[in-house]
XYZ file of N, CA and C in Angstrom:
273
model
N 38.430 56.297 82.996
C 39.528 55.419 83.337
C 39.328 54.844 84.738
N 38.897 55.707 85.671
C 38.671 55.225 87.033
C 37.522 54.218 87.087
N 36.481 54.465 86.310
C 35.356 53.522 86.311
C 35.776 52.185 85.736
N 36.587 52.187 84.702
C 37.065 50.940 84.112
C 37.933 50.182 85.111
N 38.856 50.879 85.751
C 39.711 50.233 86.751
C 38.877 49.726 87.922
N 37.902 50.511 88.335
C 37.030 50.095 89.434
C 36.240 48.850 89.087
N 35.757 48.772 87.849
C 35.010 47.581 87.423
C 35.914 46.357 87.421
N 37.134 46.518 86.915
C 38.067 45.391 86.890
C 38.464 44.963 88.295
N 38.760 45.929 89.151
C 39.114 45.587 90.528
C 37.917 45.001 91.271
N 36.720 45.490 90.969
C 35.519 44.934 91.585
C 35.312 43.479 91.214
N 35.555 43.142 89.948
C 35.447 41.741 89.519
C 36.438 40.882 90.296
N 37.649 41.373 90.408
C 38.666 40.618 91.139
C 38.307 40.496 92.617
N 37.815 41.580 93.205
C 37.455 41.556 94.623
C 36.322 40.576 94.895
N 35.370 40.497 93.979
C 34.285 39.523 94.163
C 34.809 38.097 94.140
N 35.915 37.875 93.455
C 36.524 36.545 93.424
C 37.076 36.160 94.799
N 37.297 37.134 95.659
C 37.778 36.839 97.010
C 36.791 35.959 97.760
N 35.519 36.110 97.464
C 34.499 35.291 98.137
C 34.668 33.816 97.818
N 35.299 33.510 96.699
C 35.484 32.110 96.295
C 36.791 31.516 96.811
N 37.618 32.340 97.453
C 38.870 31.815 97.995
C 38.578 30.848 99.139
N 39.443 29.868 99.332
C 39.300 29.005 100.513
C 39.330 29.856 101.788
N 38.664 29.370 102.812
C 38.513 30.150 104.049
C 39.829 30.711 104.577
N 40.861 29.889 104.645
C 42.136 30.332 105.213
C 42.762 31.432 104.351
N 42.705 31.296 103.035
C 43.255 32.322 102.140
C 42.464 33.623 102.249
N 41.139 33.486 102.329
C 40.286 34.668 102.438
C 40.558 35.396 103.749
N 40.727 34.649 104.828
C 41.010 35.260 106.126
C 42.374 35.947 106.114
N 43.374 35.311 105.513
C 44.711 35.915 105.435
C 44.670 37.190 104.595
N 43.926 37.160 103.501
C 43.782 38.347 102.664
C 43.096 39.460 103.442
N 42.036 39.129 104.146
C 41.318 40.140 104.937
C 42.241 40.743 105.990
N 43.049 39.927 106.647
C 43.985 40.441 107.652
C 45.012 41.380 107.020
N 45.540 40.987 105.861
C 46.540 41.814 105.180
C 45.940 43.140 104.733
N 44.730 43.092 104.187
C 44.079 44.323 103.732
C 43.711 45.218 104.912
N 43.286 44.611 106.003
C 42.948 45.395 107.204
C 44.193 46.099 107.744
N 45.320 45.396 107.756
C 46.567 45.999 108.247
C 46.984 47.181 107.360
N 46.862 47.004 106.051
C 47.192 48.107 105.142
C 46.228 49.273 105.320
N 44.949 48.981 105.510
C 43.959 50.030 105.721
C 44.220 50.770 107.031
N 44.587 50.024 108.076
C 44.917 50.660 109.356
C 46.134 51.572 109.207
N 47.149 51.103 108.468
C 48.355 51.911 108.256
C 48.016 53.165 107.457
N 47.122 53.026 106.492
C 46.690 54.179 105.699
C 45.970 55.189 106.588
N 45.083 54.692 107.438
C 44.368 55.581 108.357
C 45.314 56.300 109.297
N 46.313 55.598 109.797
C 47.286 56.223 110.691
C 48.113 57.268 109.953
N 48.469 56.966 108.715
C 49.286 57.902 107.932
C 48.530 59.186 107.608
N 47.206 59.099 107.548
C 46.415 60.302 107.251
C 46.593 61.383 108.316
N 46.905 60.967 109.526
C 47.093 61.925 110.607
C 48.520 62.416 110.762
N 49.421 61.905 109.931
C 50.829 62.286 110.043
C 51.097 63.619 109.356
N 52.192 64.200 109.724
C 52.666 65.434 109.104
C 54.076 65.162 108.571
N 54.458 65.909 107.578
C 55.816 65.785 107.073
C 55.850 65.765 105.563
N 57.045 65.928 105.055
C 57.229 66.043 103.610
C 56.948 64.745 102.871
N 57.134 63.621 103.523
C 56.993 62.339 102.823
C 55.641 61.661 103.026
N 54.698 62.334 103.648
C 53.397 61.724 103.927
C 52.664 61.355 102.637
N 52.688 62.225 101.652
C 51.996 61.933 100.390
C 52.574 60.688 99.730
N 53.896 60.546 99.775
C 54.513 59.349 99.201
C 54.119 58.104 99.986
N 54.090 58.218 101.308
C 53.689 57.077 102.144
C 52.240 56.688 101.854
N 51.356 57.663 101.755
C 49.955 57.380 101.451
C 49.828 56.697 100.086
N 50.567 57.177 99.118
C 50.528 56.583 97.787
C 51.021 55.140 97.819
N 52.116 54.892 98.513
C 52.651 53.514 98.611
C 51.646 52.583 99.282
N 51.031 53.038 100.359
C 50.052 52.208 101.057
C 48.826 51.951 100.188
N 48.374 52.971 99.486
C 47.231 52.838 98.584
C 47.525 51.788 97.518
N 48.694 51.890 96.902
C 49.058 50.946 95.849
C 49.302 49.545 96.416
N 49.839 49.471 97.623
C 50.055 48.168 98.259
C 48.722 47.468 98.525
N 47.724 48.228 98.971
C 46.399 47.658 99.234
C 45.826 47.059 97.954
N 45.795 47.874 96.898
C 45.210 47.406 95.645
C 46.038 46.281 95.028
N 47.351 46.380 95.148
C 48.215 45.328 94.619
C 48.015 44.011 95.332
N 47.870 44.068 96.653
C 47.650 42.829 97.432
C 46.340 42.171 97.032
N 45.315 42.967 96.860
C 44.021 42.437 96.444
C 44.124 41.799 95.062
N 44.772 42.490 94.140
C 44.893 41.963 92.785
C 45.772 40.716 92.742
N 46.820 40.681 93.564
C 47.673 39.490 93.617
C 46.876 38.264 94.046
N 45.932 38.476 94.948
C 45.155 37.361 95.480
C 44.002 36.943 94.580
N 43.454 37.871 93.820
C 42.162 37.601 93.190
C 42.087 37.805 91.686
N 42.989 38.560 91.102
C 42.858 38.884 89.685
C 43.576 37.848 88.829
N 42.936 37.461 87.768
C 43.566 36.568 86.808
C 44.493 37.343 85.891
N 45.196 36.640 85.014
C 46.190 37.299 84.164
C 45.600 38.319 83.192
N 44.411 38.083 82.685
C 43.817 39.044 81.751
C 43.403 40.310 82.499
N 42.788 40.157 83.651
C 42.404 41.316 84.453
C 43.636 42.111 84.843
N 44.698 41.420 85.245
C 45.945 42.106 85.597
C 46.505 42.871 84.403
N 46.490 42.254 83.233
C 47.015 42.916 82.028
C 46.209 44.170 81.701
N 44.897 44.090 81.835
C 44.061 45.257 81.566
C 44.334 46.373 82.567
N 44.453 46.007 83.837
C 44.763 47.016 84.858
C 46.151 47.607 84.641
N 47.105 46.767 84.265
C 48.455 47.269 84.000
C 48.455 48.248 82.835
N 47.585 48.016 81.855
C 47.492 48.932 80.719
C 46.897 50.278 81.148
N 45.999 50.264 82.125
C 45.381 51.504 82.609
C 46.246 52.246 83.624
N 47.130 51.522 84.307
C 47.871 52.081 85.437
C 48.625 53.372 85.111
N 49.356 53.486 83.998
C 50.066 54.757 83.746
C 49.132 55.963 83.689
N 47.992 55.803 83.078
C 47.047 56.913 83.001
C 46.464 57.209 84.389
N 46.127 56.181 85.134
C 45.609 56.380 86.492
C 46.616 57.132 87.347
N 47.877 56.727 87.245
C 48.903 57.370 88.060
C 49.114 58.831 87.657
N 48.995 59.130 86.379
C 49.092 60.533 85.957
C 47.964 61.344 86.562
N 46.736 60.807 86.529
C 45.603 61.523 87.108
C 45.775 61.700 88.609
N 46.256 60.656 89.275
C 46.476 60.757 90.721
C 47.516 61.808 91.027
N 48.555 61.880 90.231
C 49.617 62.843 90.456
C 49.086 64.264 90.339
N 48.225 64.497 89.334
C 47.678 65.837 89.133
C 46.705 66.237 90.233
N 46.044 65.267 90.831
C 45.075 65.580 91.882
C 45.721 65.496 93.228
């Protein structure tokens, strides 16, 4: 399931290279900000850290897919998402 999702997200991410310069730069800035927030959250302590990490993780992938994935890729990822989330929850 992870390999399938990774392949689909990889296809979408490669489409980022075809975005107009300004859109690509804005996407890179947004993803960098989410990645920085994720890195900062890794050093936090508290009961809600796992939820914060999960939200940031999903926000990163969602932002990328919003910018680059077409409707079929999104539908396929949406079909995989419940299973992915179950696996993430168990791990």
